[in-house]
PDB file of C-alpha atoms in Angstrom:
ATOM      1  CA  UNK T   1     143.361  96.795  80.564  1.00  0.00           C
ATOM      2  CA  UNK T   2     141.489  98.050  77.512  1.00  0.00           C
ATOM      3  CA  UNK T   3     139.298  94.912  77.574  1.00  0.00           C
ATOM      4  CA  UNK T   4     138.516  95.467  81.274  1.00  0.00           C
ATOM      5  CA  UNK T   5     137.515  99.052  80.483  1.00  0.00           C
ATOM      6  CA  UNK T   6     135.185  97.826  77.711  1.00  0.00           C
ATOM      7  CA  UNK T   7     133.633  95.275  80.065  1.00  0.00           C
ATOM      8  CA  UNK T   8     133.070  97.956  82.687  1.00  0.00           C
ATOM      9  CA  UNK T   9     131.378 100.206  80.114  1.00  0.00           C
ATOM     10  CA  UNK T  10     129.178  97.284  78.997  1.00  0.00           C
ATOM     11  CA  UNK T  11     128.285  96.438  82.599  1.00  0.00           C
ATOM     12  CA  UNK T  12     127.409 100.085  83.276  1.00  0.00           C
ATOM     13  CA  UNK T  13     125.194 100.179  80.154  1.00  0.00           C
ATOM     14  CA  UNK T  14     123.399  96.979  81.151  1.00  0.00           C
ATOM     15  CA  UNK T  15     122.862  98.305  84.669  1.00  0.00           C
ATOM     16  CA  UNK T  16     121.436 101.526  83.236  1.00  0.00           C
ATOM     17  CA  UNK T  17     119.093  99.533  80.976  1.00  0.00           C
ATOM     18  CA  UNK T  18     117.941  97.414  83.906  1.00  0.00           C
ATOM     19  CA  UNK T  19     117.339 100.525  86.013  1.00  0.00           C
ATOM     20  CA  UNK T  20     115.290 102.087  83.195  1.00  0.00           C
ATOM     21  CA  UNK T  21     113.286  98.896  82.793  1.00  0.00           C
ATOM     22  CA  UNK T  22     112.684  98.741  86.546  1.00  0.00           C
ATOM     23  CA  UNK T  23     111.248 102.269  86.441  1.00  0.00           C
ATOM     24  CA  UNK T  24     108.396 101.351  84.096  1.00  0.00           C
ATOM     25  CA  UNK T  25     104.897 100.609  85.231  1.00  0.00           C
ATOM     26  CA  UNK T  26     104.177  97.062  84.042  1.00  0.00           C
ATOM     27  CA  UNK T  27     100.698  95.775  83.290  1.00  0.00           C
ATOM     28  CA  UNK T  28      99.559  92.182  82.871  1.00  0.00           C
ATOM     29  CA  UNK T  29      96.485  92.311  80.659  1.00  0.00           C
ATOM     30  CA  UNK T  30      93.440  90.106  80.839  1.00  0.00           C
ATOM     31  CA  UNK T  31      93.033  88.714  77.304  1.00  0.00           C
ATOM     32  CA  UNK T  32      90.030  90.139  75.438  1.00  0.00           C
ATOM     33  CA  UNK T  33      88.950  92.322  78.356  1.00  0.00           C
ATOM     34  CA  UNK T  34      89.806  95.985  79.040  1.00  0.00           C
ATOM     35  CA  UNK T  35      91.341  95.549  82.504  1.00  0.00           C
ATOM     36  CA  UNK T  36      94.743  94.502  83.774  1.00  0.00           C
ATOM     37  CA  UNK T  37      95.086  91.372  85.891  1.00  0.00           C
ATOM     38  CA  UNK T  38      97.979  93.046  87.689  1.00  0.00           C
ATOM     39  CA  UNK T  39      99.883  96.319  87.629  1.00  0.00           C
ATOM     40  CA  UNK T  40     103.411  96.636  88.997  1.00  0.00           C
ATOM     41  CA  UNK T  41     104.434 100.117  90.101  1.00  0.00           C
ATOM     42  CA  UNK T  42     108.177 100.520  90.687  1.00  0.00           C
ATOM     43  CA  UNK T  43     109.557 101.883  93.944  1.00  0.00           C
ATOM     44  CA  UNK T  44     109.971 105.629  93.976  1.00  0.00           C
ATOM     45  CA  UNK T  45     106.978 106.297  91.711  1.00  0.00           C
ATOM     46  CA  UNK T  46     104.660 109.178  92.490  1.00  0.00           C
ATOM     47  CA  UNK T  47     101.233 107.934  93.601  1.00  0.00           C
ATOM     48  CA  UNK T  48      98.011 109.923  93.323  1.00  0.00           C
ATOM     49  CA  UNK T  49      94.943 108.766  95.236  1.00  0.00           C
ATOM     50  CA  UNK T  50      91.715 110.256  93.901  1.00  0.00           C
ATOM     51  CA  UNK T  51      88.664 110.251  96.123  1.00  0.00           C
ATOM     52  CA  UNK T  52      85.478 108.657  94.917  1.00  0.00           C
ATOM     53  CA  UNK T  53      83.979 110.732  92.121  1.00  0.00           C
ATOM     54  CA  UNK T  54      80.250 110.889  91.449  1.00  0.00           C
ATOM     55  CA  UNK T  55      78.404 112.144  88.368  1.00  0.00           C
ATOM     56  CA  UNK T  56      77.304 115.735  87.841  1.00  0.00           C
ATOM     57  CA  UNK T  57      73.713 116.548  87.029  1.00  0.00           C
ATOM     58  CA  UNK T  58      73.291 115.847  83.323  1.00  0.00           C
ATOM     59  CA  UNK T  59      69.698 117.031  82.883  1.00  0.00           C
ATOM     60  CA  UNK T  60      68.732 120.086  84.936  1.00  0.00           C
ATOM     61  CA  UNK T  61      65.119 119.808  83.735  1.00  0.00           C
ATOM     62  CA  UNK T  62      64.652 116.374  85.325  1.00  0.00           C
ATOM     63  CA  UNK T  63      63.428 116.083  88.910  1.00  0.00           C
ATOM     64  CA  UNK T  64      66.253 116.620  91.428  1.00  0.00           C
ATOM     65  CA  UNK T  65      67.698 113.373  92.759  1.00  0.00           C
ATOM     66  CA  UNK T  66      66.254 111.259  89.958  1.00  0.00           C
ATOM     67  CA  UNK T  67      68.126 108.881  87.704  1.00  0.00           C
ATOM     68  CA  UNK T  68      66.925 111.042  84.817  1.00  0.00           C
ATOM     69  CA  UNK T  69      68.773 114.018  86.316  1.00  0.00           C
ATOM     70  CA  UNK T  70      72.110 112.142  86.309  1.00  0.00           C
ATOM     71  CA  UNK T  71      71.531 109.884  83.303  1.00  0.00           C
ATOM     72  CA  UNK T  72      71.719 106.136  82.882  1.00  0.00           C
ATOM     73  CA  UNK T  73      74.719 104.073  83.982  1.00  0.00           C
ATOM     74  CA  UNK T  74      76.637 104.621  80.735  1.00  0.00           C
ATOM     75  CA  UNK T  75      76.094 108.397  80.848  1.00  0.00           C
ATOM     76  CA  UNK T  76      77.041 108.542  84.526  1.00  0.00           C
ATOM     77  CA  UNK T  77      80.177 106.459  83.893  1.00  0.00           C
ATOM     78  CA  UNK T  78      81.311 108.722  81.053  1.00  0.00           C
ATOM     79  CA  UNK T  79      80.635 111.841  83.145  1.00  0.00           C
ATOM     80  CA  UNK T  80      82.463 110.437  86.183  1.00  0.00           C
ATOM     81  CA  UNK T  81      85.477 109.374  84.093  1.00  0.00           C
ATOM     82  CA  UNK T  82      85.510 112.789  82.408  1.00  0.00           C
ATOM     83  CA  UNK T  83      85.672 114.416  85.873  1.00  0.00           C
ATOM     84  CA  UNK T  84      88.494 112.043  86.852  1.00  0.00           C
ATOM     85  CA  UNK T  85      90.305 112.864  83.611  1.00  0.00           C
ATOM     86  CA  UNK T  86      90.087 116.593  84.450  1.00  0.00           C
ATOM     87  CA  UNK T  87      91.394 116.008  87.986  1.00  0.00           C
ATOM     88  CA  UNK T  88      94.306 113.962  86.651  1.00  0.00           C
ATOM     89  CA  UNK T  89      95.108 116.592  84.006  1.00  0.00           C
ATOM     90  CA  UNK T  90      95.394 119.229  86.745  1.00  0.00           C
ATOM     91  CA  UNK T  91      98.102 117.027  88.286  1.00  0.00           C
ATOM     92  CA  UNK T  92      99.932 116.568  84.970  1.00  0.00           C
ATOM     93  CA  UNK T  93      98.559 113.047  84.517  1.00  0.00           C
ATOM     94  CA  UNK T  94      96.374 111.223  82.013  1.00  0.00           C
ATOM     95  CA  UNK T  95      93.960 108.309  82.130  1.00  0.00           C
ATOM     96  CA  UNK T  96      96.915 106.181  81.007  1.00  0.00           C
ATOM     97  CA  UNK T  97      98.445 106.753  84.438  1.00  0.00           C
ATOM     98  CA  UNK T  98      95.515 105.089  86.259  1.00  0.00           C
ATOM     99  CA  UNK T  99      96.749 101.816  87.766  1.00  0.00           C
ATOM    100  CA  UNK T 100      93.865 100.827  90.062  1.00  0.00           C
ATOM    101  CA  UNK T 101      90.147 101.518  89.925  1.00  0.00           C
ATOM    102  CA  UNK T 102      87.234 100.707  92.209  1.00  0.00           C
ATOM    103  CA  UNK T 103      83.811 101.057  90.598  1.00  0.00           C
ATOM    104  CA  UNK T 104      80.694 101.207  92.784  1.00  0.00           C
ATOM    105  CA  UNK T 105      77.376 100.656  91.014  1.00  0.00           C
ATOM    106  CA  UNK T 106      73.895 101.023  92.469  1.00  0.00           C
ATOM    107  CA  UNK T 107      71.246  98.617  91.236  1.00  0.00           C
ATOM    108  CA  UNK T 108      69.227 100.224  88.456  1.00  0.00           C
ATOM    109  CA  UNK T 109      65.439 100.035  88.923  1.00  0.00           C
ATOM    110  CA  UNK T 110      65.144  99.661  85.136  1.00  0.00           C
ATOM    111  CA  UNK T 111      67.296  96.500  85.427  1.00  0.00           C
ATOM    112  CA  UNK T 112      65.203  94.906  88.201  1.00  0.00           C
ATOM    113  CA  UNK T 113      67.545  96.363  90.834  1.00  0.00           C
ATOM    114  CA  UNK T 114      70.667  94.823  89.319  1.00  0.00           C
ATOM    115  CA  UNK T 115      73.757  96.824  88.454  1.00  0.00           C
ATOM    116  CA  UNK T 116      74.095  97.768  84.804  1.00  0.00           C
ATOM    117  CA  UNK T 117      77.534  96.272  84.204  1.00  0.00           C
ATOM    118  CA  UNK T 118      77.133  96.499  80.426  1.00  0.00           C
ATOM    119  CA  UNK T 119      76.282 100.200  80.675  1.00  0.00           C
ATOM    120  CA  UNK T 120      79.318 100.825  82.864  1.00  0.00           C
ATOM    121  CA  UNK T 121      81.535  98.930  80.410  1.00  0.00           C
ATOM    122  CA  UNK T 122      80.136 100.925  77.475  1.00  0.00           C
ATOM    123  CA  UNK T 123      81.294 104.124  79.196  1.00  0.00           C
ATOM    124  CA  UNK T 124      84.538 102.670  80.594  1.00  0.00           C
ATOM    125  CA  UNK T 125      85.779 101.366  77.229  1.00  0.00           C
ATOM    126  CA  UNK T 126      85.706 104.889  75.826  1.00  0.00           C
ATOM    127  CA  UNK T 127      88.630 105.699  78.168  1.00  0.00           C
ATOM    128  CA  UNK T 128      90.633 102.469  78.598  1.00  0.00           C
ATOM    129  CA  UNK T 129      92.019  99.890  76.194  1.00  0.00           C
ATOM    130  CA  UNK T 130      91.526 102.107  73.165  1.00  0.00           C
ATOM    131  CA  UNK T 131      94.044 102.708  70.363  1.00  0.00           C
ATOM    132  CA  UNK T 132      94.469 106.271  71.700  1.00  0.00           C
ATOM    133  CA  UNK T 133      94.843 105.143  75.332  1.00  0.00           C
ATOM    134  CA  UNK T 134      95.778 101.446  75.534  1.00  0.00           C
ATOM    135  CA  UNK T 135      96.742 101.335  79.237  1.00  0.00           C
ATOM    136  CA  UNK T 136      94.351  99.376  81.435  1.00  0.00           C
ATOM    137  CA  UNK T 137      94.079  99.562  85.216  1.00  0.00           C
ATOM    138  CA  UNK T 138      93.528  96.724  87.633  1.00  0.00           C
ATOM    139  CA  UNK T 139      89.870  97.087  88.556  1.00  0.00           C
ATOM    140  CA  UNK T 140      87.073  95.768  90.708  1.00  0.00           C
ATOM    141  CA  UNK T 141      83.379  96.485  90.245  1.00  0.00           C
ATOM    142  CA  UNK T 142      80.791  95.931  92.956  1.00  0.00           C
ATOM    143  CA  UNK T 143      77.106  96.608  93.460  1.00  0.00           C
ATOM    144  CA  UNK T 144      76.255  98.690  96.502  1.00  0.00           C
ATOM    145  CA  UNK T 145      72.985  99.680  98.183  1.00  0.00           C
ATOM    146  CA  UNK T 146      73.207 103.408  97.497  1.00  0.00           C
ATOM    147  CA  UNK T 147      75.285 106.531  97.040  1.00  0.00           C
ATOM    148  CA  UNK T 148      75.224 110.010  98.565  1.00  0.00           C
ATOM    149  CA  UNK T 149      72.359 111.213  96.355  1.00  0.00           C
ATOM    150  CA  UNK T 150      69.335 109.344  95.049  1.00  0.00           C
ATOM    151  CA  UNK T 151      69.601 108.906  91.308  1.00  0.00           C
ATOM    152  CA  UNK T 152      73.346 108.390  91.338  1.00  0.00           C
ATOM    153  CA  UNK T 153      74.231 104.959  89.995  1.00  0.00           C
ATOM    154  CA  UNK T 154      78.027 105.278  89.696  1.00  0.00           C
ATOM    155  CA  UNK T 155      80.964 106.270  91.904  1.00  0.00           C
ATOM    156  CA  UNK T 156      84.569 105.607  90.902  1.00  0.00           C
ATOM    157  CA  UNK T 157      87.830 106.024  92.800  1.00  0.00           C
ATOM    158  CA  UNK T 158      91.248 105.623  91.235  1.00  0.00           C
ATOM    159  CA  UNK T 159      94.908 105.357  92.047  1.00  0.00           C
ATOM    160  CA  UNK T 160      97.263 106.813  89.452  1.00  0.00           C
ATOM    161  CA  UNK T 161     101.023 106.407  89.344  1.00  0.00           C
ATOM    162  CA  UNK T 162     103.835 108.122  87.500  1.00  0.00           C
ATOM    163  CA  UNK T 163     107.167 106.320  87.390  1.00  0.00           C
ATOM    164  CA  UNK T 164     110.127 108.611  88.019  1.00  0.00           C
ATOM    165  CA  UNK T 165     112.529 108.754  85.132  1.00  0.00           C
TER     166      UNK T 165
END
């Protein structure tokens, strides 16, 4: 009977470990690139859908609606991600809780109308895949014709998740 009791305790401990493991958000990284190939969010997690976020005016002295007023793609990316970070913080979340990201880039006239992917990545990598914040979201990046205001080159929307403990 004592052995059966020990086995039941062991089974209960293993079940508890498996339940804890199942409650983690799991990420499958892309080697040498700061995105995840896949992110698994366990059932029962809290999900937070953030609307597309655009950059604030960075230079009030520049002509309204100009790229100079919002900054280049890197500046706009950093400013958009900073706004997202503030929105997440208000919900008790961090950038490490972002599991999915859609990045919309407008073609930059200075880049012959092509999106500045390198500029976006320069801003993005300040927030994801760093020693301070190693979590990486699944992400797609596309070039679009335009955004709500001329001069805006970047809009980002995210999905964040918090696994229940």
